[in-house]
Tab-separated table of C-alpha atoms in Angstrom:
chain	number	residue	atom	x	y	z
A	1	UNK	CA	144.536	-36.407	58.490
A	2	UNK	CA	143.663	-32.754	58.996
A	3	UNK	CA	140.968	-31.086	56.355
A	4	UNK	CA	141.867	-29.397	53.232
A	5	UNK	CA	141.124	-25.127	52.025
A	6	UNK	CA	137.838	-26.605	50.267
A	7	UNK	CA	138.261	-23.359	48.128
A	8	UNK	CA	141.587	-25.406	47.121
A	9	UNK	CA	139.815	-28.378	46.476
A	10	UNK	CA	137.288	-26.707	44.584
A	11	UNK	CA	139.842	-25.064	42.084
A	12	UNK	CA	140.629	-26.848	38.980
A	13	UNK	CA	143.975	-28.050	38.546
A	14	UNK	CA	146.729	-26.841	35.718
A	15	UNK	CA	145.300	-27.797	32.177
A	16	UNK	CA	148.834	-27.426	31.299
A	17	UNK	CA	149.305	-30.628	33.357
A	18	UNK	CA	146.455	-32.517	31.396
A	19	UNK	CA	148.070	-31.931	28.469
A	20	UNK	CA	151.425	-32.900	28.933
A	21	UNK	CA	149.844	-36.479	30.150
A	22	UNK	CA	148.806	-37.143	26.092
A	23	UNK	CA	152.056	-36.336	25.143
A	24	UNK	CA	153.388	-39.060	27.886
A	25	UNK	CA	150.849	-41.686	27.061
A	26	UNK	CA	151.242	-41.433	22.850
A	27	UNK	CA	153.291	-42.781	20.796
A	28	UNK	CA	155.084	-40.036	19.181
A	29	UNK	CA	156.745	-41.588	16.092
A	30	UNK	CA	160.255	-40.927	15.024
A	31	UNK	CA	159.753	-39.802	11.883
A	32	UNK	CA	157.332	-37.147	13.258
A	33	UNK	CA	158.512	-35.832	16.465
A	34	UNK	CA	156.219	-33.968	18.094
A	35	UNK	CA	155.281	-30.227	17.780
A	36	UNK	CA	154.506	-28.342	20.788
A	37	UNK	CA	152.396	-25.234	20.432
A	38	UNK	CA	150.760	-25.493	24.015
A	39	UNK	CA	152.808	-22.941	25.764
A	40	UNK	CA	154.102	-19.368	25.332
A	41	UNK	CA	156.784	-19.475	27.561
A	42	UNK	CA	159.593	-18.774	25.471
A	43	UNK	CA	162.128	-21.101	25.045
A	44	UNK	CA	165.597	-19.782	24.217
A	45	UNK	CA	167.143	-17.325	27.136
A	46	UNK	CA	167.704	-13.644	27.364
A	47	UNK	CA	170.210	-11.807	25.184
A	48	UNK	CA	173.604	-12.891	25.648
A	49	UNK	CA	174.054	-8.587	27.003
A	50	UNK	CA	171.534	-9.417	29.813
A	51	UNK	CA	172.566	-12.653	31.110
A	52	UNK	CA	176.652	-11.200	30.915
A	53	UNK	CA	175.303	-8.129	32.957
A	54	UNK	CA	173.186	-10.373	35.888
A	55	UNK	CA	176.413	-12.277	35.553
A	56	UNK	CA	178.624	-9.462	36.203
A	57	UNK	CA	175.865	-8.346	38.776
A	58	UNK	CA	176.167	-11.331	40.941
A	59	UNK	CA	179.289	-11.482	41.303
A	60	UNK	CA	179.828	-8.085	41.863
A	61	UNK	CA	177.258	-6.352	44.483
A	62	UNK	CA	176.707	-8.454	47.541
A	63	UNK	CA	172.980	-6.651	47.219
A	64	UNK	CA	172.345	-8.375	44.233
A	65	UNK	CA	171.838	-11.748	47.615
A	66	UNK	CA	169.720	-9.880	49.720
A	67	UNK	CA	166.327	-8.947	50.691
A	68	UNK	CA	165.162	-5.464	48.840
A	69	UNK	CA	162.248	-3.125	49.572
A	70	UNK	CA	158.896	-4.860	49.388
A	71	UNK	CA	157.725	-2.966	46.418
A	72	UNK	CA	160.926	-3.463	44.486
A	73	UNK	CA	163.670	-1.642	43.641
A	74	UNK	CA	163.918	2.365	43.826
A	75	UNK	CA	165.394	2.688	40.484
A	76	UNK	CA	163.461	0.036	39.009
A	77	UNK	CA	160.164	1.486	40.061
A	78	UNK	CA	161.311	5.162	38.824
A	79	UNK	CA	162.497	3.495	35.300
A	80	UNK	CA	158.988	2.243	34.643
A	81	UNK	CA	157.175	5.188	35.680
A	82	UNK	CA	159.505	7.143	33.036
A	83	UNK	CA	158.906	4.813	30.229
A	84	UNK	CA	154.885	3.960	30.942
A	85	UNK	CA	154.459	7.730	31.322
A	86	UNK	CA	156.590	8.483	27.852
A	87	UNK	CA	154.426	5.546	25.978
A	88	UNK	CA	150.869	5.715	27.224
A	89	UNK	CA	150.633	9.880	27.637
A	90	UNK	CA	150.007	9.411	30.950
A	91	UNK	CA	151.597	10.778	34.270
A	92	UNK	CA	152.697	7.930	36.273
A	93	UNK	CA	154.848	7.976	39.002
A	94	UNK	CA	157.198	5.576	41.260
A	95	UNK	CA	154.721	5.875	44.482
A	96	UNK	CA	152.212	4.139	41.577
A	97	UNK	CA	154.411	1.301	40.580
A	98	UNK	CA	154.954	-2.402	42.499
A	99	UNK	CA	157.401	-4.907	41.302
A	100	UNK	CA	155.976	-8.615	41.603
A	101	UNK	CA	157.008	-12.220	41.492
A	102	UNK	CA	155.828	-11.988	37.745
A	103	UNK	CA	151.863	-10.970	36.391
A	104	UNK	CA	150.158	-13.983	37.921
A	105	UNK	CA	151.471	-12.028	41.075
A	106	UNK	CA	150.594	-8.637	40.147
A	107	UNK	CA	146.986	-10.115	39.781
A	108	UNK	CA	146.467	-12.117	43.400
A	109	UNK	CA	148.004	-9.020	44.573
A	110	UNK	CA	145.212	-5.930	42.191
A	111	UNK	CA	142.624	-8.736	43.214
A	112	UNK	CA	143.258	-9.240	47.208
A	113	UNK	CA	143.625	-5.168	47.109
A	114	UNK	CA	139.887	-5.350	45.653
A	115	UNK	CA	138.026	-8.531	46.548
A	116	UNK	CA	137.345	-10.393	50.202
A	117	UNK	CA	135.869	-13.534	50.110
A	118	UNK	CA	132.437	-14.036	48.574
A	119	UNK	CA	132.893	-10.565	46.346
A	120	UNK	CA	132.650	-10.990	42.558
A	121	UNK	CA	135.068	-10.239	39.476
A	122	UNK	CA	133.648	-10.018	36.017
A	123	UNK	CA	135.936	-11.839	33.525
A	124	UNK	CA	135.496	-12.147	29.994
A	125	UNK	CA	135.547	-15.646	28.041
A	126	UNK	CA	137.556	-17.643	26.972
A	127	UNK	CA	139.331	-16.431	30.034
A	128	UNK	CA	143.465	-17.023	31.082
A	129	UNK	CA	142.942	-19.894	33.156
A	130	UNK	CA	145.243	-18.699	36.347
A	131	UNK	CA	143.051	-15.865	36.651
A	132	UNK	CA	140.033	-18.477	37.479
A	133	UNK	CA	142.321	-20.455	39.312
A	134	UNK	CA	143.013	-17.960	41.854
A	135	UNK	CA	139.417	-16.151	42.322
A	136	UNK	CA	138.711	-20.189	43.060
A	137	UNK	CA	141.144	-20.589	45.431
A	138	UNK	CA	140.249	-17.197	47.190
A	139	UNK	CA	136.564	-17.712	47.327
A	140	UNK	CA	135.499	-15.023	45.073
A	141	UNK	CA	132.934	-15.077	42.530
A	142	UNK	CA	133.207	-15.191	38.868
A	143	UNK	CA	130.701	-13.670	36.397
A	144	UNK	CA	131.314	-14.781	33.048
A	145	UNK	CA	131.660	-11.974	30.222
A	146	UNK	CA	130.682	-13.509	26.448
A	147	UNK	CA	132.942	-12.356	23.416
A	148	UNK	CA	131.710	-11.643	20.430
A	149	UNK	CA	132.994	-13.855	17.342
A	150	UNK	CA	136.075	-11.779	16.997
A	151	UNK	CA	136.643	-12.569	20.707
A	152	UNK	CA	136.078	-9.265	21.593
A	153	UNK	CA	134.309	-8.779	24.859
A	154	UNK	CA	131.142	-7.374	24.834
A	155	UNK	CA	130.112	-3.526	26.642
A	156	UNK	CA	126.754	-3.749	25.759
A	157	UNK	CA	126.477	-7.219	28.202
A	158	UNK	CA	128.396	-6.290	30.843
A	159	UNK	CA	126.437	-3.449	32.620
A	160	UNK	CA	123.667	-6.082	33.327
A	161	UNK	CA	126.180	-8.598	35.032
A	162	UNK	CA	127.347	-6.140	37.763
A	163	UNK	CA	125.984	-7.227	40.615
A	164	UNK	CA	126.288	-5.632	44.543
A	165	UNK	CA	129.475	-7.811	45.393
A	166	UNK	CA	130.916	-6.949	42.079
A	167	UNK	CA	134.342	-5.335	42.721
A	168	UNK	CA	136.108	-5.730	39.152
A	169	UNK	CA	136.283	-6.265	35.593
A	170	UNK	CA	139.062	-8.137	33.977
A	171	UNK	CA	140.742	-7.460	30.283
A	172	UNK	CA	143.717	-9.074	28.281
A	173	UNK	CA	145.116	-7.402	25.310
A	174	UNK	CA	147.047	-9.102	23.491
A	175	UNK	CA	144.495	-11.192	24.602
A	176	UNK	CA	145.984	-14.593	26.142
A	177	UNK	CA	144.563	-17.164	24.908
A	178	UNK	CA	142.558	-15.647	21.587
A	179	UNK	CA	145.503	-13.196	20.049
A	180	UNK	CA	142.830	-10.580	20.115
A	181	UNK	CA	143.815	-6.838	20.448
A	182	UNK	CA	141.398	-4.907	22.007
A	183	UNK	CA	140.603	-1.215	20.425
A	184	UNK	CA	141.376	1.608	22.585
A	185	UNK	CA	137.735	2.656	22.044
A	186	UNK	CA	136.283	-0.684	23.487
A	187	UNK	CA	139.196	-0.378	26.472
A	188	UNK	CA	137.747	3.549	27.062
A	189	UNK	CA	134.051	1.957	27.161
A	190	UNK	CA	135.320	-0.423	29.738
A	191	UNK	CA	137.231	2.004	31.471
A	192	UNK	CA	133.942	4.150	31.634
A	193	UNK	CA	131.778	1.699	33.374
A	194	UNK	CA	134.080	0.670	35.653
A	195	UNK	CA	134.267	4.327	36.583
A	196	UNK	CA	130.789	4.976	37.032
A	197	UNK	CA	130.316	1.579	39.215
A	198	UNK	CA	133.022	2.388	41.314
A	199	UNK	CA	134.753	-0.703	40.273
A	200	UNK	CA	138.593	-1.544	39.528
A	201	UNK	CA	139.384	-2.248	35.719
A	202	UNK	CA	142.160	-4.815	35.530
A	203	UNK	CA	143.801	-4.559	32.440
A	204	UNK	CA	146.195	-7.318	32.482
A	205	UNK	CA	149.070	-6.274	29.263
A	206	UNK	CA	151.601	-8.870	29.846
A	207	UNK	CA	152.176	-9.404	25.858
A	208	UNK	CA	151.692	-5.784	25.449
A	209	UNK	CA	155.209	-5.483	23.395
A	210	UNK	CA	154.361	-7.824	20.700
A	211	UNK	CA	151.063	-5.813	19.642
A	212	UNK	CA	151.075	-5.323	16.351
A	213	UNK	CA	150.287	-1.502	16.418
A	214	UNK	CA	153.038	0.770	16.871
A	215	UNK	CA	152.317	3.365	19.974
A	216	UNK	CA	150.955	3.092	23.025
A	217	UNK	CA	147.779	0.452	22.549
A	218	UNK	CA	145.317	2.217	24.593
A	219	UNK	CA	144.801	5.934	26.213
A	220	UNK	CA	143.956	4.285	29.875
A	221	UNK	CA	146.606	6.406	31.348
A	222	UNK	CA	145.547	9.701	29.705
A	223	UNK	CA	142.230	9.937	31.233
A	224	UNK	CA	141.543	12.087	34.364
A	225	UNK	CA	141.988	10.452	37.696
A	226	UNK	CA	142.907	6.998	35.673
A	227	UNK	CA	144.422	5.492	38.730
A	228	UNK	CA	141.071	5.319	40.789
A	229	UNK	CA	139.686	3.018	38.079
A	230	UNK	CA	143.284	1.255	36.584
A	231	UNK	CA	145.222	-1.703	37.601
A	232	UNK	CA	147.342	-2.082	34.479
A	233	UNK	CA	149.794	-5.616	35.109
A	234	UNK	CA	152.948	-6.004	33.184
A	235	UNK	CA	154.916	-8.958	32.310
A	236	UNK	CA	159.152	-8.730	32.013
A	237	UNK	CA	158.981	-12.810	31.052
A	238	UNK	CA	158.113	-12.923	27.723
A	239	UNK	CA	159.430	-9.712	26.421
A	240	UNK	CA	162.983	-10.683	27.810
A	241	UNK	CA	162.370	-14.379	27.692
A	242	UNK	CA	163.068	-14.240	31.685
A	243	UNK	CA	160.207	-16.221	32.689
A	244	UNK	CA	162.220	-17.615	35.414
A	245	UNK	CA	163.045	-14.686	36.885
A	246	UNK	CA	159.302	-14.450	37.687
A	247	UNK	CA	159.478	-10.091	37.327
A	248	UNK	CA	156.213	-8.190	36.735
A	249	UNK	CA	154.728	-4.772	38.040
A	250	UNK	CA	151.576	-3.436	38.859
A	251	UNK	CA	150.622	0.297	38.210
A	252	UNK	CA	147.577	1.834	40.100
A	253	UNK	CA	146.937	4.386	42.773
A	254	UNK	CA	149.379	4.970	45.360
A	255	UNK	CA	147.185	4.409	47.920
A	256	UNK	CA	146.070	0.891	46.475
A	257	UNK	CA	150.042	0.428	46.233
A	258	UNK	CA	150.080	1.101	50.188
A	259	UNK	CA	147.757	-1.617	50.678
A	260	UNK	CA	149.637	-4.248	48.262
A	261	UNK	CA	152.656	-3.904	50.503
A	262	UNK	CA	151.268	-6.027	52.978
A	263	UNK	CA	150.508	-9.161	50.765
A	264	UNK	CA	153.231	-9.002	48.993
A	265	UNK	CA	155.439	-8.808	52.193
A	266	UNK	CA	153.438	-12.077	53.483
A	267	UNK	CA	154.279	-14.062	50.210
A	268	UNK	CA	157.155	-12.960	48.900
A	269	UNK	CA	158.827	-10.263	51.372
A	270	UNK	CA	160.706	-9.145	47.583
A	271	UNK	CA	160.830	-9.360	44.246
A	272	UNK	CA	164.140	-11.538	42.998
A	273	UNK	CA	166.764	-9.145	42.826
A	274	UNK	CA	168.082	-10.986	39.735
A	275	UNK	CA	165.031	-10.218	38.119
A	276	UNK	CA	165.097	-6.810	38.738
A	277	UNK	CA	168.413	-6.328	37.853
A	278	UNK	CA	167.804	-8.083	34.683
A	279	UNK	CA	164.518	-5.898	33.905
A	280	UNK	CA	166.240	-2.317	34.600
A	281	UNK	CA	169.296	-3.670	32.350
A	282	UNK	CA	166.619	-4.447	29.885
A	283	UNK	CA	164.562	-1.251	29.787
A	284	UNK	CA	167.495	1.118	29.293
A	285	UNK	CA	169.790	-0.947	27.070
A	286	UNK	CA	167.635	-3.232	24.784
A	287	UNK	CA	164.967	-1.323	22.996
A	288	UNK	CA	165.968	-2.423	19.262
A	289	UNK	CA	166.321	-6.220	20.408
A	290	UNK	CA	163.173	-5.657	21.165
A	291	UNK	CA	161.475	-3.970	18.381
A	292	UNK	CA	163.801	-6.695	15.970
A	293	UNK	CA	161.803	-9.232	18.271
A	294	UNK	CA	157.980	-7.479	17.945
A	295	UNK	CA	158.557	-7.639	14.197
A	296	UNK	CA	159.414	-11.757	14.115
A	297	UNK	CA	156.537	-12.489	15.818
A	298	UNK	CA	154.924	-9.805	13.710
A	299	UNK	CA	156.158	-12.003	10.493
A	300	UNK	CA	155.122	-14.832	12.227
A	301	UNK	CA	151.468	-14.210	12.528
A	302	UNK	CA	151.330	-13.033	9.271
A	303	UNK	CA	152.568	-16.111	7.573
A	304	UNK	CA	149.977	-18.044	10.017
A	305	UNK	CA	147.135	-15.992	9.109
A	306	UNK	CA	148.294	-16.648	5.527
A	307	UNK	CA	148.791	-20.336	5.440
A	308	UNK	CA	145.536	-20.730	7.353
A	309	UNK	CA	143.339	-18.839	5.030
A	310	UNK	CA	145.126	-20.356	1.782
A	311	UNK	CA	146.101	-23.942	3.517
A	312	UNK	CA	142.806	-24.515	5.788
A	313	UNK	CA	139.460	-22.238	4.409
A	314	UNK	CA	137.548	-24.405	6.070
A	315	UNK	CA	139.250	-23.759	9.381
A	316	UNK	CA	137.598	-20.796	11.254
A	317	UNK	CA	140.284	-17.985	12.512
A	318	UNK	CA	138.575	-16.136	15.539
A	319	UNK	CA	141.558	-14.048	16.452
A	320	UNK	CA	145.693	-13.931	15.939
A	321	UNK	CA	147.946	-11.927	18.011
A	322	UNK	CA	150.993	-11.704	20.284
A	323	UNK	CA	151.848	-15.499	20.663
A	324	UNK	CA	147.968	-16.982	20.184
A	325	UNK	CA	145.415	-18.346	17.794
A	326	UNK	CA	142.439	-18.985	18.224
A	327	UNK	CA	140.893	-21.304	15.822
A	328	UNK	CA	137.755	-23.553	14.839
A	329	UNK	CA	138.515	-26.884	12.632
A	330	UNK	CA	135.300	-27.796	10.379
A	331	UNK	CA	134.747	-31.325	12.043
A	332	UNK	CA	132.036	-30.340	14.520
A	333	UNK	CA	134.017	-32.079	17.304
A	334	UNK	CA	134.543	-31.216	20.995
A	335	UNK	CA	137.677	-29.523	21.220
A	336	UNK	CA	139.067	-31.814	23.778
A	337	UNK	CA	138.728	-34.560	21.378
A	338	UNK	CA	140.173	-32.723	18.913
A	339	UNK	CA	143.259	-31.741	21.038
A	340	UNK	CA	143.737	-35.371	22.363
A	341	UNK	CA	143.479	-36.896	18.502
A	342	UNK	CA	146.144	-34.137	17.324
A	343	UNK	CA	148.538	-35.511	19.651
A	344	UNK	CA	147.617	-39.448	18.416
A	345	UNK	CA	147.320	-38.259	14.622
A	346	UNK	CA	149.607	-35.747	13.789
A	347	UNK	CA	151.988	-35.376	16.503
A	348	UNK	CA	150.957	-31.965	17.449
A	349	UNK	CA	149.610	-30.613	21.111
A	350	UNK	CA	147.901	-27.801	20.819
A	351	UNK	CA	145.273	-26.714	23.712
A	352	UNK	CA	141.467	-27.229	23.802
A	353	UNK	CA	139.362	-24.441	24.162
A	354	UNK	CA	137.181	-25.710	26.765
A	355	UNK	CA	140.204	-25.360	29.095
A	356	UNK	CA	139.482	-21.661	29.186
A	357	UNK	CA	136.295	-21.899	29.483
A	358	UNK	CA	133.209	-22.457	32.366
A	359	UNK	CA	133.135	-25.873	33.094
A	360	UNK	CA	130.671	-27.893	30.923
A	361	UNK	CA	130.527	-25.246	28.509
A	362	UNK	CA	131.305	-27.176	24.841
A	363	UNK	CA	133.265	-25.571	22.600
A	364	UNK	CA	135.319	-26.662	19.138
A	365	UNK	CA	137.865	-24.329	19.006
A	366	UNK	CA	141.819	-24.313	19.835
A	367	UNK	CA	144.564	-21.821	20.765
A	368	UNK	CA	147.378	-22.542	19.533
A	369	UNK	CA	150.597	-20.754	20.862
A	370	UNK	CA	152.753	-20.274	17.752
A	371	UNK	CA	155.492	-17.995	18.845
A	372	UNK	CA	158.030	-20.640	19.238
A	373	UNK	CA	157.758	-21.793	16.116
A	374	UNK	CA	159.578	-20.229	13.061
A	375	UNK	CA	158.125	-20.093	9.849
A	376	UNK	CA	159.405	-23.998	9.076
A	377	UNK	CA	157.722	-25.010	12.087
A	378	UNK	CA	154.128	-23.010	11.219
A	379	UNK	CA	154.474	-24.590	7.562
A	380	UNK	CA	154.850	-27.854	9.221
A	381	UNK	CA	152.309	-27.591	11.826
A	382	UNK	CA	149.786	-26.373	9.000
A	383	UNK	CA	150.654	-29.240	6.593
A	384	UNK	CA	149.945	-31.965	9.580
A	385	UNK	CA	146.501	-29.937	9.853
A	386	UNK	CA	145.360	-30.396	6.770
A	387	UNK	CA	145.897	-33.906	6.649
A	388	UNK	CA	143.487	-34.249	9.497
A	389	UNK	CA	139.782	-35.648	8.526
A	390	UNK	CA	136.365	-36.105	10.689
């Protein structure tokens, strides 16, 4: 049999995976069917507006079946320049912008613009597991970043982990999988150092339209030069519930946006034109679908935070935002114990914290993804929670 990419070996596999193999070998009783806060992906389609236009659309341009420009659509690429520049402050234009296969693509893609093998990216923890995934698979160094107990990375620490192969820093806000929004003053302090270090700052915003501040969340894009230092990645999944669609965009420099056009033409020659079509359709017709949606999930975390801090005080909250929790149960046991007896005791899969973190590092606490469920669903989840003992 021939060998194996031993940087493919090396990689962990999907926790996603693990945790759909509890569900499979419980017993999930009847009269308490099992609630699934494991996953964001949302899980009711588009607006019925969207999916009648990409209708309409296939049928109706034979374009909508064929290969498009590597970096995405013309008008596509022009829309979000318009809107990023109108929301941030900034001046962004089309020459800056890349349509990808979704964000997981937008980052390979900022990272094999930055890294080769054997360079390093800084990445704060708990960290979104694909992101580790891939700098495995690519043979490139991670550098873990600690978070404070709010889950908010730390400036102070991170000037003395940049190292000579160092090449860039990593940020989430919303955060995925904490909730926590980072202040625009701890994303400028970032932004700084990455500046002065000649570094890229990835600033990964994929659940930037459920933050709970109105505005632009950060002034990244106001700062002189910001594209030498920025590689802001967007996500059209979640705010359009499209995650099969797989549409995301990268903004940076032009000149990194050069570069990107020769991975992305080696994996995916194009983004989906269905996608695309669906995104543009989205951006210039459905603005108060989704500011109705912002303010549900807005609700929702607000009747979490709530229920936690009247149903469970013993029950640490790190951080809530976007679709996440992040959350400590008083039991002082390993969260992958914790997860696994969930599933056996109360029906519930949630994921363990240590799956977003180093290996071997031991850790009590849970996310819990909690933007599928409506306010009947947290109530429930909360109740099952508080039956739970040592």
């Amino acid at each position: 049999m021939a060998s194996f990419n031993s940087n493919l070996l090396a990689a962990a596999g999907s926790p996603i995976m693990e945790a759909v193999g509890w569900v499979r070998d419980a017993e999930i009783p009847a009269n308490r069917p099992l609630i699934d806060l494991s996953q964001a992906a949302p899980r009711l389609p588009p607006p019925e507006s969207m999916r009648q236009h990409l209708a309409q659309a296939m049928l109706e341009r034979p374009s909508a079946h064929f290969y498009g420009a590597v970096l995405g659509n013309d008008d596509l690429r022009a829309e979000i320049a318009l809107q990023w520049s109108a929301l941030y402050g900034g001046d962004i234009s089309a020459n800056q912008v890349a349509v990808t296969a979704g964000c997981n693509q937008a980052f390979c893609t900022a990272i094999a613009s930055v890294c080769s093998p054997s360079d390093d990216v800084i990445l704060p923890v708990p960290w979104y597991f694909n992101h580790k995934m891939w700098l495995d698979m690519a043979g490139i160094g991670c550098t873990p970043l600690p978070c404070d107990a709010a889950t908010l990375p730390d400036p102070d620490l991170v000037e003395g982990l940049i190292k000579q192969k160092t090449k860039a820093i990593v940020l989430v806000t919303p955060n995925n999988p904490t909730g926590a929004e980072y202040p625009d003053a701890l994303m400028l302090r970032f932004f700084e150092i990455a500046r002065d270090h000649r570094l890229l700052l990835l600033v990964d915003e994929t659940y930037r339209d459920f933050h709970s501040q109105p505005g632009a969340p950060h002034t990244l894009f106001q700062q002189p030069e910001w594209q030498d230092t920025v590689a802001h990645l967007y996500s059209f999944s979640k705010v359009y519930r499209m995650t099969g669609h797989r549409t995301g965009a990268l903004i940076t420099s032009a000149e990194r946006i050069a570069q990107t056009e020769k991975f992305l033409d080696t994996v995916t020659i194009c983004p989906a034109q269905s996608g695309q079509i669906a995104a543009l359709y989205g951006l210039r017709n459905l603005a108060d679908w989704v500011a109705e949606q912002r303010q549900i999930f807005a609700n929702r975390r607000e009747f979490l935070t709530s229920r936690i801090a009247t149903d469970l005080p013993d029950w640490t909250l790190h951080g809530a935002g976007a679709y996440f929790a992040w959350v400590t149960p008083p039991f002082g046991i390993p969260a992958p114990e914790m997860a696994k007896r969930l599933v056996q005791e109360a029906s519930l899969l949630v994921l363990p914290g240590t799956m977003f973190h180093p290996d071997g590092v031991v850790t009590q606490a849970l996310r819990i993804a909690f933007a599928n469920a409506d306010e009947s669903g947290i109530s429930a989840t909360l109740d099952r929670l508080s039956g739970i003992r040592a």
